[in-house]
PDB file of C-alpha atoms in Angstrom:
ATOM      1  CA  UNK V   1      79.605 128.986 124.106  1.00 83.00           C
ATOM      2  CA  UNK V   2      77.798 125.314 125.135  1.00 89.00           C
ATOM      3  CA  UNK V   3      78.305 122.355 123.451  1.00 92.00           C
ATOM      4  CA  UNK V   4      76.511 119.458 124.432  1.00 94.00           C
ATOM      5  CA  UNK V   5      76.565 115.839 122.588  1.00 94.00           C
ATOM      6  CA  UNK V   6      73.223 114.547 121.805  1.00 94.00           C
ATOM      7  CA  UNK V   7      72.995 112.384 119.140  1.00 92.00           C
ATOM      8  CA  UNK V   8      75.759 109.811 117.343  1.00 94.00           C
ATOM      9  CA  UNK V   9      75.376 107.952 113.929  1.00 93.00           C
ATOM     10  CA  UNK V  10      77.632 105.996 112.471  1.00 91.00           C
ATOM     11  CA  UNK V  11      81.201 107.130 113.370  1.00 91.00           C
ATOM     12  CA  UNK V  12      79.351 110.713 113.619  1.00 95.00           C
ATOM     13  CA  UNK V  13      78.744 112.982 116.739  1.00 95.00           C
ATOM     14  CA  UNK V  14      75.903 115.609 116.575  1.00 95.00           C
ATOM     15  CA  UNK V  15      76.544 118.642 119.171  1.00 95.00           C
ATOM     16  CA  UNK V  16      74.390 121.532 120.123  1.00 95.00           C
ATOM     17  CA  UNK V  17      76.015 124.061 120.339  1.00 94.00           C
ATOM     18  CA  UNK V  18      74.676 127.497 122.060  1.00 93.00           C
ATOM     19  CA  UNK V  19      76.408 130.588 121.052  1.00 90.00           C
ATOM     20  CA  UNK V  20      75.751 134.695 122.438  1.00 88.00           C
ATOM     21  CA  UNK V  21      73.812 135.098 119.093  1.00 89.00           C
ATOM     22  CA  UNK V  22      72.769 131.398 117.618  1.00 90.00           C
ATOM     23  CA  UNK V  23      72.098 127.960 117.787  1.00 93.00           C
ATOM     24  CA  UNK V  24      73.267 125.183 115.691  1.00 95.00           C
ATOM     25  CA  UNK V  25      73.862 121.625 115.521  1.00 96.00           C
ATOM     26  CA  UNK V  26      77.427 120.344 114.499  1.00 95.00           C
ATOM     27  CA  UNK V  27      78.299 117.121 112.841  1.00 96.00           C
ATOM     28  CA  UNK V  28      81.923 116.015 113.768  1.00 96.00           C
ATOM     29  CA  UNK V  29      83.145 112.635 112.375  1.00 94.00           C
ATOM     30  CA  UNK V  30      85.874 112.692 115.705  1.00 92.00           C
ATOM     31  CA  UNK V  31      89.158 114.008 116.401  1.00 92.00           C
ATOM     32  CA  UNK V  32      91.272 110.593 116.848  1.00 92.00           C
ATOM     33  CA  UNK V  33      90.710 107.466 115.241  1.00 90.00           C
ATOM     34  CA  UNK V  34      91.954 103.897 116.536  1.00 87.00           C
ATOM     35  CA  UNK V  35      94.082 102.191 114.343  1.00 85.00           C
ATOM     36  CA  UNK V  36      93.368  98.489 115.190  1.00 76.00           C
ATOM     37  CA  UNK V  37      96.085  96.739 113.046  1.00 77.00           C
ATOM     38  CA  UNK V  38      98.823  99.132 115.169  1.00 85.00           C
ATOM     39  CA  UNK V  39      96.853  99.192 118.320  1.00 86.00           C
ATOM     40  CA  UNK V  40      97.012 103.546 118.229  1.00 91.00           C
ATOM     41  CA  UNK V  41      94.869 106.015 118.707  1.00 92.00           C
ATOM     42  CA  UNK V  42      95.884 109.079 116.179  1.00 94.00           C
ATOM     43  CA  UNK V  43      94.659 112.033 115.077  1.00 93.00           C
ATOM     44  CA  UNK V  44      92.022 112.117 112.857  1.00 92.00           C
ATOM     45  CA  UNK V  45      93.729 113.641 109.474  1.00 92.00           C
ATOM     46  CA  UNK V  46      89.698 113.304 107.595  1.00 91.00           C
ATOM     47  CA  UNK V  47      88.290 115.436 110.610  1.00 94.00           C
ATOM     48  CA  UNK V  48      84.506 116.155 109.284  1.00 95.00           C
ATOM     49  CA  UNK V  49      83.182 119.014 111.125  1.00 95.00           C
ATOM     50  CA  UNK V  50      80.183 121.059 109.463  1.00 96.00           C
ATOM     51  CA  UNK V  51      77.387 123.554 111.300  1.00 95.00           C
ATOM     52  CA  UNK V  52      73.877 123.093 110.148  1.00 96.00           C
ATOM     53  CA  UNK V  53      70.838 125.325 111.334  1.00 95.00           C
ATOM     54  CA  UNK V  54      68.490 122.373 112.373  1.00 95.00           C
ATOM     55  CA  UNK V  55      69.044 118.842 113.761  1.00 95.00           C
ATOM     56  CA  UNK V  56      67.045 117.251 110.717  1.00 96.00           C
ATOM     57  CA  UNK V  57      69.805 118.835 107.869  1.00 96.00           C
ATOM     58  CA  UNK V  58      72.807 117.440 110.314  1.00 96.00           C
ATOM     59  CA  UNK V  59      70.876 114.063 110.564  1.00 96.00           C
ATOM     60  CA  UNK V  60      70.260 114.285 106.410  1.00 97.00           C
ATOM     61  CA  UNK V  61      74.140 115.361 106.053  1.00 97.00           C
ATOM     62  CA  UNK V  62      75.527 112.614 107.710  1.00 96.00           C
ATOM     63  CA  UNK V  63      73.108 109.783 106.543  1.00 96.00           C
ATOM     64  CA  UNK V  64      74.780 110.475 102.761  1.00 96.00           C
ATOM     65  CA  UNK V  65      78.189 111.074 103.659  1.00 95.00           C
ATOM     66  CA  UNK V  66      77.329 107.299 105.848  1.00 95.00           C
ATOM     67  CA  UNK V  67      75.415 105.809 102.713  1.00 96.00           C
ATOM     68  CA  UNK V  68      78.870 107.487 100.285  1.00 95.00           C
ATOM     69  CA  UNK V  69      81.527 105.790 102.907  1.00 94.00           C
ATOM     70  CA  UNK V  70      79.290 102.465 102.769  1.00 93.00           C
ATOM     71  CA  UNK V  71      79.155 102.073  99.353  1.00 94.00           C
ATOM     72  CA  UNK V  72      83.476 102.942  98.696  1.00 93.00           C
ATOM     73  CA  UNK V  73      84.051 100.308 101.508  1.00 88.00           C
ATOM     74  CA  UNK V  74      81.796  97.552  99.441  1.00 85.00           C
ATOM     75  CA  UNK V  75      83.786  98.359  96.804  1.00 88.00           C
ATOM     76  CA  UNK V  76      86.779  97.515  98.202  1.00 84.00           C
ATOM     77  CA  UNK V  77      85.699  94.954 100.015  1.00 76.00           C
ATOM     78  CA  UNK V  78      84.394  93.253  96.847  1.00 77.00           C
ATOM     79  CA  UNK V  79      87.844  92.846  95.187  1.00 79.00           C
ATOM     80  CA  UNK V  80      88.998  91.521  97.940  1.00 80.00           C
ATOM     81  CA  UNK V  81      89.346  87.683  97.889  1.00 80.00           C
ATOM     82  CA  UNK V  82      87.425  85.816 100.173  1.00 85.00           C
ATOM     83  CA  UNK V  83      87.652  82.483 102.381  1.00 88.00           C
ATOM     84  CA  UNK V  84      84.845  80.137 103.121  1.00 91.00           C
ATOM     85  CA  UNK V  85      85.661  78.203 106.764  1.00 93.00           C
ATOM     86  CA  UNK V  86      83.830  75.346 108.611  1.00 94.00           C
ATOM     87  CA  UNK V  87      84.846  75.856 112.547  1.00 93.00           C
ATOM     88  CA  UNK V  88      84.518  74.803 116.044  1.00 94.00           C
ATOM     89  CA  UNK V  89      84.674  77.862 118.564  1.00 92.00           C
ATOM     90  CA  UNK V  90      84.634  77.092 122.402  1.00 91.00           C
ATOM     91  CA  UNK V  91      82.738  79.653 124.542  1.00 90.00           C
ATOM     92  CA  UNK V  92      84.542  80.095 127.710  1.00 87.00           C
ATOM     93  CA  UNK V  93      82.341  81.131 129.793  1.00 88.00           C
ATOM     94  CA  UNK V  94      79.878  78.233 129.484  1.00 91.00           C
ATOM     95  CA  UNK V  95      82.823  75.779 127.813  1.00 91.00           C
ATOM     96  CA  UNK V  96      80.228  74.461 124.699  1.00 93.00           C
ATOM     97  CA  UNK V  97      81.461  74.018 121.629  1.00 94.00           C
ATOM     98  CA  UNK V  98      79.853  75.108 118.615  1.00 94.00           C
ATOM     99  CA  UNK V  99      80.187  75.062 114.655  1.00 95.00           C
ATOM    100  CA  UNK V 100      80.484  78.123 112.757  1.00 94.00           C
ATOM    101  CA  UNK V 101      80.172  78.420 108.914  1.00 94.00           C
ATOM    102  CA  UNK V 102      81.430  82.074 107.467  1.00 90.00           C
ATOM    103  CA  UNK V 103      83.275  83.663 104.921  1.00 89.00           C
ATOM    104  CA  UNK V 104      86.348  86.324 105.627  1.00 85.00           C
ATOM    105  CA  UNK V 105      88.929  88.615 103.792  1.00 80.00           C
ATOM    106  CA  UNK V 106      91.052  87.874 106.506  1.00 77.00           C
ATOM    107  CA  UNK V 107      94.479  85.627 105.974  1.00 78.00           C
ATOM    108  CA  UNK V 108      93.808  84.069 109.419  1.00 79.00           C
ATOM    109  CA  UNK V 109      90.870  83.016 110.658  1.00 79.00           C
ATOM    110  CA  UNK V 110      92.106  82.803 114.029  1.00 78.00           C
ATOM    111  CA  UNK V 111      92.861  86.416 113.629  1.00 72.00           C
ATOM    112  CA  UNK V 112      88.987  87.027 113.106  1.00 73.00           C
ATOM    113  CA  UNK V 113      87.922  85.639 116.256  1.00 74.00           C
ATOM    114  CA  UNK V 114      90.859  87.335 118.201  1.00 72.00           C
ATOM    115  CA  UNK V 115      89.636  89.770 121.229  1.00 72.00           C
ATOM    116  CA  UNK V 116      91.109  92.635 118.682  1.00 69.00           C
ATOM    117  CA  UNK V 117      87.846  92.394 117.217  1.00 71.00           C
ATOM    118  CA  UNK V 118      85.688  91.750 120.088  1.00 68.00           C
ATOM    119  CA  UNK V 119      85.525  88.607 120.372  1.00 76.00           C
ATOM    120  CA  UNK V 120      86.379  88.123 124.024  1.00 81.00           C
ATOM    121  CA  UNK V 121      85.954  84.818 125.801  1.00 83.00           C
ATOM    122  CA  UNK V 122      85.867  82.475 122.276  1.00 87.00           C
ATOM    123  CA  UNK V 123      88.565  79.928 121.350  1.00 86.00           C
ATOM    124  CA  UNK V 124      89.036  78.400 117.767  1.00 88.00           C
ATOM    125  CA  UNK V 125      89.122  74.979 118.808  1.00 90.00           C
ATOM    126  CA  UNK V 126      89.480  73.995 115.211  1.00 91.00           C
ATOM    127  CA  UNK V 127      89.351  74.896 111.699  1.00 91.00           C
ATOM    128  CA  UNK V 128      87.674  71.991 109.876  1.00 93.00           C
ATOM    129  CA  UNK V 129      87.569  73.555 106.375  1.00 93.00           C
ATOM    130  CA  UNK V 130      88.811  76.466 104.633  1.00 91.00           C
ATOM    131  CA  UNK V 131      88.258  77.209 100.858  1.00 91.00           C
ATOM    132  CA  UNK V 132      89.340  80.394  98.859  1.00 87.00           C
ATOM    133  CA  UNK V 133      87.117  81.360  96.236  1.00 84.00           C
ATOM    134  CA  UNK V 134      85.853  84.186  94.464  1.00 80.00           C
ATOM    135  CA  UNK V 135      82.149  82.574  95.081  1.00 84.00           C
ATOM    136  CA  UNK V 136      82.607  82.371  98.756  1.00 87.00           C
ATOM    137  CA  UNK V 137      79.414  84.799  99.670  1.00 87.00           C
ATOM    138  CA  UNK V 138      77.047  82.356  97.509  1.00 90.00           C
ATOM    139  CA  UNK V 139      78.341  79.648  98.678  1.00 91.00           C
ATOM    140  CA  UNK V 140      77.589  80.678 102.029  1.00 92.00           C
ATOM    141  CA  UNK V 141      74.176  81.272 101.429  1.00 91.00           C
ATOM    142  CA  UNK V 142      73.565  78.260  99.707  1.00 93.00           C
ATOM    143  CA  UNK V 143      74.951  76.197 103.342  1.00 93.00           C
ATOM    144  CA  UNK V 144      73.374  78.428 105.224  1.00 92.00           C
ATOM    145  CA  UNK V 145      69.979  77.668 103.487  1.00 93.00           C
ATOM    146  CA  UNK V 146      70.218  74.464 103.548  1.00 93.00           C
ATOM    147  CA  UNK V 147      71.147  73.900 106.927  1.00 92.00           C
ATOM    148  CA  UNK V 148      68.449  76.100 108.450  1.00 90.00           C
ATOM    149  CA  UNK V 149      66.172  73.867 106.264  1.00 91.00           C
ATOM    150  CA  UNK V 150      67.307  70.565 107.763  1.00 90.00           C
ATOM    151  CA  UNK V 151      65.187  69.917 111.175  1.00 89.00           C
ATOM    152  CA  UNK V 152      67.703  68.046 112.692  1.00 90.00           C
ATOM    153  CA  UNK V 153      70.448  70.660 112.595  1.00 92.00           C
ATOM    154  CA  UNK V 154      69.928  73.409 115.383  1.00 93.00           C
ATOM    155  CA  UNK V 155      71.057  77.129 115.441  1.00 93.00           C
ATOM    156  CA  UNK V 156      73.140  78.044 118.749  1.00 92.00           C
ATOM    157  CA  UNK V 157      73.275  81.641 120.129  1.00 91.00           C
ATOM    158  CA  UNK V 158      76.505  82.573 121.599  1.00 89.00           C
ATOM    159  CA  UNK V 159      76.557  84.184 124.932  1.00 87.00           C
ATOM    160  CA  UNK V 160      78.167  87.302 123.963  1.00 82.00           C
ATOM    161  CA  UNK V 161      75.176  89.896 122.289  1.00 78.00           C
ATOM    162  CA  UNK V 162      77.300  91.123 119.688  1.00 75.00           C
ATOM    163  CA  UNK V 163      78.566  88.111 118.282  1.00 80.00           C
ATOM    164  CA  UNK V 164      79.006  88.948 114.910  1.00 79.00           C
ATOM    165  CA  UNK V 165      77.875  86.588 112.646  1.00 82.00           C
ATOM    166  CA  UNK V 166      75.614  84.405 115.128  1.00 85.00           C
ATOM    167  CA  UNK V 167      73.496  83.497 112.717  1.00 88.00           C
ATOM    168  CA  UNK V 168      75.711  81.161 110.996  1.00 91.00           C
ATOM    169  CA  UNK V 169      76.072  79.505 114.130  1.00 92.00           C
ATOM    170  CA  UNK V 170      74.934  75.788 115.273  1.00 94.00           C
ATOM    171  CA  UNK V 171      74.720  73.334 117.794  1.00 94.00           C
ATOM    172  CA  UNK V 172      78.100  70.888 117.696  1.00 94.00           C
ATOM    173  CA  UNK V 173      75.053  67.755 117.988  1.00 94.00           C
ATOM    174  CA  UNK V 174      74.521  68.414 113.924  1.00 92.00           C
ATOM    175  CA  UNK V 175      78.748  68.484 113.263  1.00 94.00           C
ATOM    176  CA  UNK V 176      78.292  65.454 111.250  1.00 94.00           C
ATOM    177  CA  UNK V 177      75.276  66.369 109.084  1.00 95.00           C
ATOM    178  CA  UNK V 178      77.218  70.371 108.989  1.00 94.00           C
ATOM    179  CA  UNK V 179      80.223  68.982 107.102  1.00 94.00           C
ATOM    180  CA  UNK V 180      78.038  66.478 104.563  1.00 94.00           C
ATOM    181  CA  UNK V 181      76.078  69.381 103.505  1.00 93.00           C
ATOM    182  CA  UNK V 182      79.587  72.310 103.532  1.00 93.00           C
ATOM    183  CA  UNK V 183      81.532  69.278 101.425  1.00 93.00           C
ATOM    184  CA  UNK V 184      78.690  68.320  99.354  1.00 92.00           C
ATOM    185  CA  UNK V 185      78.410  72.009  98.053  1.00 90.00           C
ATOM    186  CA  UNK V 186      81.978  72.969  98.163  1.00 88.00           C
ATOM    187  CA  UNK V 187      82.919  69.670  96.436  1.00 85.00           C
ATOM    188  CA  UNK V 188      84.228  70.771  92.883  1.00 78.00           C
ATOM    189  CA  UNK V 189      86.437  73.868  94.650  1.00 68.00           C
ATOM    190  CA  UNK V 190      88.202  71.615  96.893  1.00 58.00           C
TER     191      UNK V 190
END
């Protein structure tokens, strides 16, 4: 028996695996797991391992168990409260400071830029605001909006490619206009 990877989606693995007397493609959702918040790697107790006669049933299979797992974790993450922040990260690697406006489930915020979640190289210089609310995503978009509207204010791309949340980034030269526009819409939860 051969079993050679060629495909992953999501947190899946497709294999092809070559038997005596058939072929099939397997879908295996992996055998460990990392557990970030104890920094362990442990074995996989929701193992997901099915044989499917052609690649495009595998693919189909693990797009809905993907689009299933998706729509649980929005649930939960939708009950979850949320905080608004206003920041100033510091890129190492080229030392500029930039502002950040984003919304987290996490306690600490310095937690969410820590290199446990990737974020290697970037130092929370400051927080500048921080608001709980359960509006936090609208408000969001609402800054956001307005501050990609405003000419003067201009969007900075961090060095590292998978900076998550990027978008919400912008040049430290527009601090001043950043905060008149975050306080002037987060004015009546403050």
């Amino acid at each position: 028996m051969s079993e050679e990877k060629i495909l992953k989606m999501g947190y899946y693995s497709i294999y092809h695996v070559k038997t005596k007397t058939k072929t099939c493609y397997r879908v295996d959702s992996g055998k460990t797991i990392y557990i970030a918040r104890f920094k362990k790697t442990v074995v996989n107790p929701y193992r997901d391992i099915k044989d499917f006669p052609t690649l495009k049933k595998a693919k189909d299979y693990i797009t809905l168990k993907l689009k299933a797992h998706k729509k649980k974790k929005d649930k939960m993450l939708s009950k979850i409260p949320k905080s608004l922040y206003l920041i100033l990260i510091r890129e190492e690697t080229t030392g500029c400071v930039f502002v950040k406006v984003g919304i987290t489930a996490k306690r600490f915020i310095m937690r969410r830029f820590s290199k446990t979640y990737g974020y290697e190289g970037y130092i929370i210089e400051s927080i500048l605001r921080r608001i709980d609310t359960l509006d936090a995503e609208k408000l969001e978009s609402e800054i956001k909006d307005k501050l990609n509207k405003k000419r003067s204010i201009k969007k900075y791309r961090p060095v590292l490619k998978s900076f998550s949340g990027y978008s919400e980034c912008f040049d430290h030269d527009g601090l001043d206009e950043i905060i008149k526009i975050f306080d002037d819409l987060t004015s009546e939860f403050s």
